[in-house]
Every structure is written in C-alpha cells, then in structure tokens.
CSV table of C-alpha atoms in Angstrom, one decimal:
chain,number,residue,atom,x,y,z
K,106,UNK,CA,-3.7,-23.1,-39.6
K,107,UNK,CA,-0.4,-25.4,-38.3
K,108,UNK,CA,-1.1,-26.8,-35.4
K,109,UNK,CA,2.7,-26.6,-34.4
K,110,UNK,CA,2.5,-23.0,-34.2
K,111,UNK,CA,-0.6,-23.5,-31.6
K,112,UNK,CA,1.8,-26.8,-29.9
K,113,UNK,CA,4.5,-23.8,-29.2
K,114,UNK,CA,1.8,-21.5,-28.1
K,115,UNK,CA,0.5,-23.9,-25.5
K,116,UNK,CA,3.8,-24.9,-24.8
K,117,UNK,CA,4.6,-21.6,-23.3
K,118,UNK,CA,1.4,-20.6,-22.1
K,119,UNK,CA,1.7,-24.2,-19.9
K,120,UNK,CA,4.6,-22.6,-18.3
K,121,UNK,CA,2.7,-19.9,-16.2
K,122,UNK,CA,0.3,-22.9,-14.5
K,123,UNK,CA,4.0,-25.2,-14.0
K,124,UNK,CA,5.5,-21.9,-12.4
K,125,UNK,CA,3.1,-21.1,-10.4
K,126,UNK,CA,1.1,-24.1,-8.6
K,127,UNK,CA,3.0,-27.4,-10.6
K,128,UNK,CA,1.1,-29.8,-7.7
K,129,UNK,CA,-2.0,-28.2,-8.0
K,130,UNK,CA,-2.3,-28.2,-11.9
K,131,UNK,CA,-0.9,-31.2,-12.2
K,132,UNK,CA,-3.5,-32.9,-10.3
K,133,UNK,CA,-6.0,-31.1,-12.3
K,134,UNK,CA,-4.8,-32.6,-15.5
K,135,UNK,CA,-4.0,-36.5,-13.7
K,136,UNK,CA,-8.2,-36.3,-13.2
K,137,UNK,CA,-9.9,-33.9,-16.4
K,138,UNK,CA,-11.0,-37.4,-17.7
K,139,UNK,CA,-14.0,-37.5,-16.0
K,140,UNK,CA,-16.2,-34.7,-15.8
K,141,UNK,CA,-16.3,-35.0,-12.2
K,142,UNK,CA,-14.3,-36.5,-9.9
K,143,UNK,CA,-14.4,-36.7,-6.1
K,144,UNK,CA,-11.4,-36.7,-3.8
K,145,UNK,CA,-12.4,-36.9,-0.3
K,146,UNK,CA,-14.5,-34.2,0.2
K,147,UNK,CA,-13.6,-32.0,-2.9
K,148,UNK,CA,-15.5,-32.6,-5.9
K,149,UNK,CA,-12.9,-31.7,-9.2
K,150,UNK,CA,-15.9,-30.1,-11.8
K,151,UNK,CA,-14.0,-30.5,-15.4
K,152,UNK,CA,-17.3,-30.7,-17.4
K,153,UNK,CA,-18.7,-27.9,-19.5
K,154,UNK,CA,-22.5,-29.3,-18.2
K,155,UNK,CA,-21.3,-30.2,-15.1
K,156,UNK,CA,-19.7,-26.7,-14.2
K,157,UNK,CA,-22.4,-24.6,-15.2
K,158,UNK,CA,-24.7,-26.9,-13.1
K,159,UNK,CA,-22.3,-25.9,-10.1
K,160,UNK,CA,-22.6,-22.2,-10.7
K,161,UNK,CA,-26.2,-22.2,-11.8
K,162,UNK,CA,-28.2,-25.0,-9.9
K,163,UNK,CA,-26.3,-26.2,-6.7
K,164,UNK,CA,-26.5,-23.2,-3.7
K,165,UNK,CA,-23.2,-22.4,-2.6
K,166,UNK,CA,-21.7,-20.8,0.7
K,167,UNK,CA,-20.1,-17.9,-0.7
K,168,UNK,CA,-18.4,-17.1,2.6
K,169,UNK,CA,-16.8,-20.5,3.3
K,170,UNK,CA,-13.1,-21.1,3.9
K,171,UNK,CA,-11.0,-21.6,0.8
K,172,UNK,CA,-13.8,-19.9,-1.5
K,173,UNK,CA,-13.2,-16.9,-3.8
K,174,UNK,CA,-15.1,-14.7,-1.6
K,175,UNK,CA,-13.4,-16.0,1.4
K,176,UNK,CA,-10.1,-14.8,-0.4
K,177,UNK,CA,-11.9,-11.6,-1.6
K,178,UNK,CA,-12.6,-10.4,2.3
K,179,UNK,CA,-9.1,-10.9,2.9
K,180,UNK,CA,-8.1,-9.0,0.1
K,181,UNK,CA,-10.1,-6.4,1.1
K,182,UNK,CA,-9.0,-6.0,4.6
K,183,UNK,CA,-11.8,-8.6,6.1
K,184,UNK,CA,-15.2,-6.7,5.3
K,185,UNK,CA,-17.6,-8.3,2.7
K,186,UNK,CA,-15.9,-9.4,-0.4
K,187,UNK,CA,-18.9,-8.0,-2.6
K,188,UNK,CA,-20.4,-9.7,-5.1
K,189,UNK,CA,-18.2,-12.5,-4.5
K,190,UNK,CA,-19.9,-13.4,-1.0
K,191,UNK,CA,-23.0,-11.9,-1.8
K,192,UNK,CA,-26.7,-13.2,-2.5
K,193,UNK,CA,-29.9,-11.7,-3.3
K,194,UNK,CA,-30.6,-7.8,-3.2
K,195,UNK,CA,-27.3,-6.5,-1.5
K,196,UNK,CA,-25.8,-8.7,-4.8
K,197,UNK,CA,-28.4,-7.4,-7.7
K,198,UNK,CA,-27.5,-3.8,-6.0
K,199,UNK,CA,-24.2,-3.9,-6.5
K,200,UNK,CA,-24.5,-5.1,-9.6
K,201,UNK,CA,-27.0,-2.5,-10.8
K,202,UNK,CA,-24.0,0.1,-9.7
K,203,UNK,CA,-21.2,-1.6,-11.5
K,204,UNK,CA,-23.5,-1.7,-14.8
K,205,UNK,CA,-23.1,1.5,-16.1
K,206,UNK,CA,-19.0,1.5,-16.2
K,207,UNK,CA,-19.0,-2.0,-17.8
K,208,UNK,CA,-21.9,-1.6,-19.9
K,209,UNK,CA,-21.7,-1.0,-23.7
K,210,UNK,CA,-21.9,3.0,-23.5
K,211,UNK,CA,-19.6,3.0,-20.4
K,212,UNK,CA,-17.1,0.9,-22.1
K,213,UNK,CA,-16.9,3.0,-25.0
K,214,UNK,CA,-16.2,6.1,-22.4
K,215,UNK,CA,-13.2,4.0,-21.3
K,216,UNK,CA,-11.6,3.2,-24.3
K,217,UNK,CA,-11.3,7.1,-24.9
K,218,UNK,CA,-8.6,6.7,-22.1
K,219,UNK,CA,-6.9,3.3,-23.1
K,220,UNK,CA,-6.9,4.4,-26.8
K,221,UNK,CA,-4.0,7.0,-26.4
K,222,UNK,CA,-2.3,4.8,-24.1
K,223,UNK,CA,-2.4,2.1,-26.5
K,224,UNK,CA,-0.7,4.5,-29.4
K,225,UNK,CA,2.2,5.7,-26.4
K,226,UNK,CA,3.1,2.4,-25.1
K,227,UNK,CA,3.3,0.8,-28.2
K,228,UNK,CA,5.1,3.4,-30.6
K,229,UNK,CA,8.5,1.5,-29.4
K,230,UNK,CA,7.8,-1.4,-31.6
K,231,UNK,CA,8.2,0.8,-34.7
K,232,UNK,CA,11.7,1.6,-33.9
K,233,UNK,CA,12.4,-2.1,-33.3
K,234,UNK,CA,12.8,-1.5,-29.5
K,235,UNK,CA,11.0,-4.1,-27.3
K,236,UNK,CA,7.6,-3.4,-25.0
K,237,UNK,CA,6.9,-5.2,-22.1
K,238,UNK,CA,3.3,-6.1,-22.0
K,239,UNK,CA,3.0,-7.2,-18.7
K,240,UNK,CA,4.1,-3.1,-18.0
K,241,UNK,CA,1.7,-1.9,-20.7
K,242,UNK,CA,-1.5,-4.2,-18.7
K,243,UNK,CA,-0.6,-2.9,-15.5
K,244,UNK,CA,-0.8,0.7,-16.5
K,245,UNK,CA,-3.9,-0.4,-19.0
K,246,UNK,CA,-5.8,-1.7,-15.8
K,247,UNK,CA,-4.6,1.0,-13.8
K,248,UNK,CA,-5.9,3.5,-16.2
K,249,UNK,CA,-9.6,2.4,-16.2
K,250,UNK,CA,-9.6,1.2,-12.5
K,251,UNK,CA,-8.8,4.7,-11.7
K,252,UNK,CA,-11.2,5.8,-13.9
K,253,UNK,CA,-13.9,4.1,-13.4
K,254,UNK,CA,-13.9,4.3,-9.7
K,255,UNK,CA,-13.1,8.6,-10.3
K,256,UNK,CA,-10.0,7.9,-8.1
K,257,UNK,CA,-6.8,10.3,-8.8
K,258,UNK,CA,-4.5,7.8,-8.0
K,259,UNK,CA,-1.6,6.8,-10.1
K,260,UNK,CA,-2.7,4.3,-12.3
K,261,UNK,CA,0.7,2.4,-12.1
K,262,UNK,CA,0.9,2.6,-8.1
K,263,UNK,CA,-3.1,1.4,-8.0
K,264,UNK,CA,-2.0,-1.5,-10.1
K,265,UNK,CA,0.8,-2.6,-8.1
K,266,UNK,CA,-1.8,-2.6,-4.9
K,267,UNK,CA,-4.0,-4.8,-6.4
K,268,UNK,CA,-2.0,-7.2,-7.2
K,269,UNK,CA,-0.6,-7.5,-4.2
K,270,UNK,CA,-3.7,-7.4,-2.5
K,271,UNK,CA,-4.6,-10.2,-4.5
K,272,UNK,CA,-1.4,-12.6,-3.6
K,273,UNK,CA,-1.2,-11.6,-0.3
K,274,UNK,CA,-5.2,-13.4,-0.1
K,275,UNK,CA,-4.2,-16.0,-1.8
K,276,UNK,CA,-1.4,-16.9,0.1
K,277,UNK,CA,-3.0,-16.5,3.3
K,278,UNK,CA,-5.8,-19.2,1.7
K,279,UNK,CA,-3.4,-22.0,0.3
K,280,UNK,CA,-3.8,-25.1,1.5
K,281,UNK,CA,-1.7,-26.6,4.2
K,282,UNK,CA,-0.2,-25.3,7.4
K,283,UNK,CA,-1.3,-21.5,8.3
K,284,UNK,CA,1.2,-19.2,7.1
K,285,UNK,CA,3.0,-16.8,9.8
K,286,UNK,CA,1.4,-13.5,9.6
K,287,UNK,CA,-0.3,-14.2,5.9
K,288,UNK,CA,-3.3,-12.5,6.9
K,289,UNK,CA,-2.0,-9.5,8.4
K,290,UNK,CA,0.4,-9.0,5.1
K,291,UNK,CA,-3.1,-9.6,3.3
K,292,UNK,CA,-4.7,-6.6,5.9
K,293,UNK,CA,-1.9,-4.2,5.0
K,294,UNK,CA,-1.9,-5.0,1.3
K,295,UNK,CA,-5.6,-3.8,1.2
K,296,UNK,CA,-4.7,-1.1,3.4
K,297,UNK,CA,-2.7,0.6,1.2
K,298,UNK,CA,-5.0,-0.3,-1.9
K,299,UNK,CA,-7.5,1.8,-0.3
K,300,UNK,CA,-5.6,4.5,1.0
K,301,UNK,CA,-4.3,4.8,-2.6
K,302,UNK,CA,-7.8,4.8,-4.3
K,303,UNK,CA,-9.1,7.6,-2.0
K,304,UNK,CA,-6.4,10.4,-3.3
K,305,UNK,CA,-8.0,12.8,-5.3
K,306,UNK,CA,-11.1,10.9,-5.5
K,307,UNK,CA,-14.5,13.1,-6.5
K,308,UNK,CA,-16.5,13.7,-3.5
K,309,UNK,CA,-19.8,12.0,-2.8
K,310,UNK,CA,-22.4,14.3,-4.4
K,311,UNK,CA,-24.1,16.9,-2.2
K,312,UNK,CA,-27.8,17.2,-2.2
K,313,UNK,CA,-28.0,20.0,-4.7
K,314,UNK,CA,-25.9,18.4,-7.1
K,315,UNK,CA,-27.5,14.7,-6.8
K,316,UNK,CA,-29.5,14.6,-9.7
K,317,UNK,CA,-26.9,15.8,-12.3
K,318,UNK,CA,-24.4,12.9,-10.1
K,319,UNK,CA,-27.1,10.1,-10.6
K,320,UNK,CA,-28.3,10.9,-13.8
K,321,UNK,CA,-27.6,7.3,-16.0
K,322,UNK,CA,-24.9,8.1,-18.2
K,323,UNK,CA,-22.2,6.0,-17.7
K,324,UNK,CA,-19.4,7.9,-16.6
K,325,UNK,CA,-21.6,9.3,-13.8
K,326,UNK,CA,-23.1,5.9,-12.7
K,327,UNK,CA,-19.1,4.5,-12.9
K,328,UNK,CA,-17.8,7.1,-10.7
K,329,UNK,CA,-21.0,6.1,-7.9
K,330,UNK,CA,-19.3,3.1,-7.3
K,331,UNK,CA,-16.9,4.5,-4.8
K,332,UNK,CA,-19.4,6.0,-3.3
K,333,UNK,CA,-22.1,3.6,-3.0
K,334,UNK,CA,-19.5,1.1,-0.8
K,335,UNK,CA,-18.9,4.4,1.8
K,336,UNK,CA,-16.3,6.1,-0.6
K,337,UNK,CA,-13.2,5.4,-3.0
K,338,UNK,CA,-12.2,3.2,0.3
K,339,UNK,CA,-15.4,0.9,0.9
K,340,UNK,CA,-15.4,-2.6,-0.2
K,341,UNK,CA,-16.7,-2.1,-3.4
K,342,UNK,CA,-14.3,0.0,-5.1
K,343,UNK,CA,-11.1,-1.9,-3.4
K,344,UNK,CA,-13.3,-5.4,-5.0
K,345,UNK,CA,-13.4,-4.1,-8.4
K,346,UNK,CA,-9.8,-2.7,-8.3
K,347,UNK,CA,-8.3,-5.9,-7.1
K,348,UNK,CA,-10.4,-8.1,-9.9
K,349,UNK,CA,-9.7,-5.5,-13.0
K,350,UNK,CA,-6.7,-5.7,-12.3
K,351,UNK,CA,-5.5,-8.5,-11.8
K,352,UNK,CA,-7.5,-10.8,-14.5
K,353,UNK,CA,-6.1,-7.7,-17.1
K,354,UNK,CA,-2.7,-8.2,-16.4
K,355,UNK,CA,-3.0,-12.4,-16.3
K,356,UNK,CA,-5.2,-12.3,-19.4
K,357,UNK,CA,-3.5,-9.7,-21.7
K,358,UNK,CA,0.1,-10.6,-22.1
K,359,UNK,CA,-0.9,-14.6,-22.2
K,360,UNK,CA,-3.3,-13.6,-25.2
K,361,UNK,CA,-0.8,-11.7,-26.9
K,362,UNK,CA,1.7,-14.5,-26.4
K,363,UNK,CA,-0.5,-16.8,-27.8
K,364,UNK,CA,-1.0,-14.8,-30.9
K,365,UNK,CA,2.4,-14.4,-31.8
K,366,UNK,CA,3.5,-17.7,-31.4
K,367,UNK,CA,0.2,-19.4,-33.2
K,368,UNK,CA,1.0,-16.8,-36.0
K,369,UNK,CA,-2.9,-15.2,-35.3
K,370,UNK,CA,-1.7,-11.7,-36.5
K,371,UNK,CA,-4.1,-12.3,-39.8
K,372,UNK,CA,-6.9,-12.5,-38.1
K,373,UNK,CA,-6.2,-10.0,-35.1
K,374,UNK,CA,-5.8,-7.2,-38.5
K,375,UNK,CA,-9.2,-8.1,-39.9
K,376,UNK,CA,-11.9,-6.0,-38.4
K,377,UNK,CA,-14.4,-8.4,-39.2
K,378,UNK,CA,-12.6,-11.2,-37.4
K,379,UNK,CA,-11.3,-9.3,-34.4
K,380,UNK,CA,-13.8,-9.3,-32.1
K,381,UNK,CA,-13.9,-13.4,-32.3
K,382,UNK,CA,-10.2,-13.5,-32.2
K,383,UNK,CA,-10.2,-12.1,-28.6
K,384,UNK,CA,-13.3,-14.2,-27.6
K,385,UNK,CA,-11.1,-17.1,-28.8
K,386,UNK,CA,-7.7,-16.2,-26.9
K,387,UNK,CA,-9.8,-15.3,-23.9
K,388,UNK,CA,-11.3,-18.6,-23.9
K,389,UNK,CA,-8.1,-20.4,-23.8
K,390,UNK,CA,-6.1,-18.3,-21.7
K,391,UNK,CA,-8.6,-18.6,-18.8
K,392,UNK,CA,-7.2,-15.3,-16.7
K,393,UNK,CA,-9.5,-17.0,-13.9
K,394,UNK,CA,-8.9,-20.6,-14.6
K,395,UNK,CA,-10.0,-22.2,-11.4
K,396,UNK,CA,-13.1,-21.1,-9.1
K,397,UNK,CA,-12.9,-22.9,-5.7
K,398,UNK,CA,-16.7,-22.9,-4.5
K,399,UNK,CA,-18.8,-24.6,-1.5
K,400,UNK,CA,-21.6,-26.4,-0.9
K,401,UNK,CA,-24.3,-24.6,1.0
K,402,UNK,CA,-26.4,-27.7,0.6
K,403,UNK,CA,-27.0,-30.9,-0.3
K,404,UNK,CA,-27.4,-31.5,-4.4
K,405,UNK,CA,-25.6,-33.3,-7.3
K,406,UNK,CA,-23.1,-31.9,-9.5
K,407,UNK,CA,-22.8,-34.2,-13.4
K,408,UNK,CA,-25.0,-36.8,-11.9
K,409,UNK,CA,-22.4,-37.0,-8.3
K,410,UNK,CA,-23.8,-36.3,-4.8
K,411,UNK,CA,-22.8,-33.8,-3.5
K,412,UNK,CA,-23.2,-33.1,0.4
K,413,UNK,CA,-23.2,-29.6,2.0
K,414,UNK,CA,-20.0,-28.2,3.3
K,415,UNK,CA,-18.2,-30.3,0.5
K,416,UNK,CA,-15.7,-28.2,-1.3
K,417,UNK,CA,-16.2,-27.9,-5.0
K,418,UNK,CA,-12.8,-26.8,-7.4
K,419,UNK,CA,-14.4,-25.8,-11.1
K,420,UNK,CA,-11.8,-26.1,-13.7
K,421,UNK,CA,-13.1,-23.2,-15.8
K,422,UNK,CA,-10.6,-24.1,-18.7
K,423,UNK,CA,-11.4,-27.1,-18.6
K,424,UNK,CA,-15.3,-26.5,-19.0
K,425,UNK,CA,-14.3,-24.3,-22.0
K,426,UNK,CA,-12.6,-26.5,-23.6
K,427,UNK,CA,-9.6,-24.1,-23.0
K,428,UNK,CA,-7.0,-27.4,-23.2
K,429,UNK,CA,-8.5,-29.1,-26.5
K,430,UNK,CA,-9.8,-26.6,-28.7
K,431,UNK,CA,-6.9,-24.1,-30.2
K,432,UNK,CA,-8.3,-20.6,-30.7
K,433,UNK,CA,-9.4,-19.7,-34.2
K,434,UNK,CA,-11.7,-16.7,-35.5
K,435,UNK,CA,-13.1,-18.2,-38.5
K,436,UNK,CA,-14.6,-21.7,-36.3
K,437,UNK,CA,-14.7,-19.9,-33.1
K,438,UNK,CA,-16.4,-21.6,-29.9
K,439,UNK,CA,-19.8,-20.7,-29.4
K,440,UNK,CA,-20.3,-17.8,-27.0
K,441,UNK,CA,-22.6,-20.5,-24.4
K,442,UNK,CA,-19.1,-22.1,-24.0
K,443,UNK,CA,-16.8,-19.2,-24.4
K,444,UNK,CA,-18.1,-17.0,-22.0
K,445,UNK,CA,-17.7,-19.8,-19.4
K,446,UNK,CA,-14.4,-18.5,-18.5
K,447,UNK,CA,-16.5,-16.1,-16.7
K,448,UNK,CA,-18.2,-17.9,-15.0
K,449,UNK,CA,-22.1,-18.7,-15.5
K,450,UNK,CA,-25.6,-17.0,-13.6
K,451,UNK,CA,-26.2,-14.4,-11.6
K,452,UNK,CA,-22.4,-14.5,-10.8
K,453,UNK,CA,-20.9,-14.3,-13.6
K,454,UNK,CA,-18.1,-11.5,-14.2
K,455,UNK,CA,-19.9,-8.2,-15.0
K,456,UNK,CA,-16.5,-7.1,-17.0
K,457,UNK,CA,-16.6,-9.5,-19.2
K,458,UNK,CA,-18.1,-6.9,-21.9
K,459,UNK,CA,-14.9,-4.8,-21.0
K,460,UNK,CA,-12.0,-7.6,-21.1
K,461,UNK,CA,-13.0,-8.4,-24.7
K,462,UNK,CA,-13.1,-4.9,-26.2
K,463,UNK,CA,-10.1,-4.2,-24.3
K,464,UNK,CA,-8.0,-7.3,-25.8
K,465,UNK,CA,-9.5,-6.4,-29.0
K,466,UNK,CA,-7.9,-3.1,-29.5
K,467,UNK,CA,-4.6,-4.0,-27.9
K,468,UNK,CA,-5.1,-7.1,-31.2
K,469,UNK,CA,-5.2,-3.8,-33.7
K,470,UNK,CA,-2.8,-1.9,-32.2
K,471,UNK,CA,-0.2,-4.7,-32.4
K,472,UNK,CA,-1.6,-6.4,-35.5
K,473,UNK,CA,0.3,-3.8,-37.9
K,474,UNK,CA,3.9,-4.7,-36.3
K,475,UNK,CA,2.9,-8.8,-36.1
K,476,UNK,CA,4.9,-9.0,-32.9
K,477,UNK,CA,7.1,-11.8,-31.8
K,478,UNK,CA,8.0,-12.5,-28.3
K,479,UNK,CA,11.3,-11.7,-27.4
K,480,UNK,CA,11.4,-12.2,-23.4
K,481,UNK,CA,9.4,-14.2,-20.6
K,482,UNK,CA,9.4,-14.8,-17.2
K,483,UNK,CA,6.7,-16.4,-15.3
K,484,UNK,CA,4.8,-14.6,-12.2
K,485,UNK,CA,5.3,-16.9,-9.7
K,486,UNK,CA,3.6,-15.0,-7.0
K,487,UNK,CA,0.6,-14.1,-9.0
K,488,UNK,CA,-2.3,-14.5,-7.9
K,489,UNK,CA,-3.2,-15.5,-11.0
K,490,UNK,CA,-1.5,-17.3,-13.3
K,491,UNK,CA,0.9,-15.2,-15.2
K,492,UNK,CA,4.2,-13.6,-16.6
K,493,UNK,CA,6.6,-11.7,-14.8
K,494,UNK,CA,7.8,-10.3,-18.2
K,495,UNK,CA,6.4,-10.5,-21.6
K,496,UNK,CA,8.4,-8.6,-23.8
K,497,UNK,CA,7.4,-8.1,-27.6
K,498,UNK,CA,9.4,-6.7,-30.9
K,499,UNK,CA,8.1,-6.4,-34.6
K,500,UNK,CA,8.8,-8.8,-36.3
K,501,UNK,CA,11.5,-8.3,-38.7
C-alpha cells in the first residue's frame, strides 16, 4: 500500500478538525504524548487503556456541565438527554427499546430502504456527472431515522433538523463567555426537530392491537421507540434522530474521502474484505472523535488521580489509534480497539452494528466507479467534524 496516498488522505481529512475547532485540536495534538495529561482541572485521556478505564471504571456525572448529555438535553429542548444522562434501569430500558432497530434482523429491515437509495443517488457517477455525498448521507440518515422511529417526515427536512439541533447545543456548550440567546436557538432547533418527527407518525398502539404492535420483530420493536419516550416527540426519538444523524453525515463522506484518496477501492470491491474495510475507515475517521465526560467521584484514570467534579476530555481517536495506524482490510485493528470509536460499557453506541453495514454498502455501491474526489468544503458549524461538500466523479 503507498503510504503517500494515505499522507494525502490524512491530509485532507485533517482539514475538517483545522476548520472547525483549530485551538481545540491543536491542543489535543501539543499533549497525545502522554496518555494522560492534566490541565488544571481537565484531565486529556489519549490512551487506548486509559480511555476505556474512563468509560468503564471511573463513575461519571452524566448530567454535568460541558458533558455529552449536558449538550444532549439542550439539543432536545432541556428534558433528559437519554441514554446519554442516563444510569441504571431507565438506561438498560431504553436500551432494550432501541435494540430491535439496530440489532442484526432490524438492520437488515433497514437496508431494504437505503439499498434503492443507494442505486438512485449514485446512478450520476456513470454518466460522469458528480454526487455530493454529504447530500446522499443526509437523505441516507434521514431515510432510516424516519424509519426507524415510523415518522412520515421528509427524510431530507428531518436531517437538516438534526443537525441543527446538534450545533445549536454545541454552541450553546463551548467554552468561554455565554453566548447571547445560544440556548434558546438550541430550544427552537429541537422544537422544530420534533414537530417534524410527529407528522405522519403511526399512532401508539391501542389495547386491541398491542400484541401484534409489541410482538419482537424488529420493525415493530423500531417503530416503539417513539412511543415509549411519550410519542414521535418525546426525548427518545428526538435523541436518536439527532445522534443518527449527525455521526452518518460526519462519518460517511470522510470515509469515502479517505478511500479515494488512499486508493482503497480494491479492497472496498472484495466482499470478503469489505466488512473490515469499513471497520477500518470508521476507526480513523472517528465521526465522534472527542467525548467530554465528568467525574462523579473520586478515582484514577492511567494511573492519575482524579477528583470528583474534574472534567475528563477522551480523545477517542486517539485511543484508537485513529492518528498512527492508516486503515487497511487485510491487517485491520482488532475489533477491542476499533470499536473504541464508540465508545466502551454499558454506554457505548448501540448503532454501531448499523454505521458499519451502512458504510459497507455505500463501499460496493461506489467500488465499481473507484471514485475520486472532485470538490470539498469543510462544515464549519458542524457539530461534528465534517464537510460542507464532498463531491465525487468516476474516475476516468
């Protein structure tokens, strides 16, 4: 494989952290020597151990300022950020009703709607036009938001909610001086998210028709979702549209990129490679690169005390070895460290099952054409660090 290919790839995948939060990620490269590293009262968690000991072994206050699930109760209008905030049985609950959408048989049930999508979106490339792919993962995550939560809602319009949803938390959460009306744009971002998922959606099953409703198949169990959080508006549904989308249209176009520009597209066309392609590219992408936590108690973290109230900021990337190990299908991470990017114990991401599959078949749809990136702009008010534009074009 030549590593200058994968030099160019990082090269322009660097570009969505520089355009984004330059400070921030700059400081988080100045200090990755060390596993951890303590700045006042923020603990930097680089190491693969070290993380994982965060996530796994140190309780955390999942409501604290600055947290993820601070952000996530912003972004969805101030009640419980779900799963996010959440511990113990209100947490395994909600997980138990987000299992059968992003489990094996539910994701199969999904791809029966991003399938045909996939072969529309993408039939430009054989007539040499471009595709933007940052359009095709906003209508991708639209797609099976919308379906998973049984919403009628235009897929595109529900995407464009989320991710403003999402920003508008994140800016309200940014460090420094409080921002002038950041939580209210946050408040009305949400509110609109959730008036748009309610539109058409199925209505909570009556008491005759129950047991067909909760029967376990998956597309049943997905579409209790919306109702189990008080209907397509509770916190539940507005949680997993903001995160699905948002980590699918960071994460999709950034792989893709990567791909082209490494020259991946053997590998992405070889069914028995595939699956470990997208495990790899998801790995170094990190769509979630950076999980600000906080202490709920006294502990250590890589062999550092750590005090309770002290803020920890786990480099997930980093822990995956996202910035030293190029992606490669035939000596591909092992899943322990891949699926760090995910996060680790009871909290990690219950879509990860879904994000792989997913980037797997958009790999095989574009493999044929061996795309080459023609256009890109960075997101610089992502959420999440992204592009603005990704535009593809079969290669010659």
């Amino acid at each position: 494989m030549n590593p200058t290919s994968h030099a160019r790839a990082r090269r322009r995948d660097r570009r969505v952290y520089l355009g984004g939060h330059p400070v921030l990620f700059g400081l988080l490269a100045a200090t990755r020597g060390r596993p951890v590293r303590r700045i006042g009262g923020t603990l930097l968690v680089h190491g693969t151990e070290a993380y994982r000991e965060a996530l796994t072994r140190l309780p955390l206050d999942r409501t604290a300022e600055g947290t993820t699930g601070s952000a996530a109760r912003t972004a969805l209008g101030g009640d419980g950020g779900v799963l996010f905030d959440q511990e113990g049985g209100g947490h395994r609950a909600d997980r138990r009703d987000l299992a059968g959408g992003l489990g094996a048989a539910g994701v199969e049930e999904l791809r029966a709607r991003w399938q045909p999508l996939l072969a529309r979106r993408l039939a430009p490339l054989a007539e040499g036009a471009e595709v933007d792919l940052v359009e095709l993962a906003r209508e991708l995550s639209g797609t099976v938001v919308c379906a998973l939560l049984g919403s009628g809602a235009d897929p595109c319009a529900v995407a464009r909610a989320a991710a403003e949803a999402a920003a508008a938390s994140v800016r309200s959460h940014l460090p420094g001086p409080r921002r002038p009306r950041a939580e209210a744009a946050a408040a009305r971002a949400a509110g609109r998210l959730r008036e748009l998922l309610g539109r058409g959606h199925e209505p909570a099953p009556t008491a005759r028709g129950a047991r067909q409703a909760f029967l376990p198949g998956p597309a049943e169990q997905a579409v209790r979702i919306g109702h189990a959080a008080g209907g397509a508006d509770g916190a539940l549904a507005a949680m997993v549209a903001v995160a699905a989308v948002n980590t699918t249209v960071a994460a999709l176009p950034r792989a893709v990129a990567w791909c082209a520009d490494a020259g991946l597209w053997d590998q992405a066309a070889d069914e028995t490679l595939r699956a470990a392609l997208a495990a790899e590219l998801l790995r170094v992408t990190a769509a979630s690169p950076l999980l600000p936590r906080a202490a709920a108690a006294d502990g250590t973290v890589g062999g550092c005390p750590v005090r309770a109230g002290d803020r920890l900021l786990l480099v997930a990337r980093h822990a995956a070895h996202a910035h030293r190990r190029d992606p490669d299908a035939r000596q591909s991470a092992e899943p322990a460290l891949s699926r760090l990017v995910f996060g680790a114990g009871t909290h990690a991401c219950p879509g990860a099952r879904l994000a792989s599959v997913q980037l797997a078949d958009v790999l095989a749809a574009l493999a044929p054409f061996r795309p080459v990136v023609t256009r890109a702009r960075v997101d610089r008010g992502a959420a999440l660090p992204g592009w603005r534009t990704l535009c593809v074009r079969a290669a010659p």
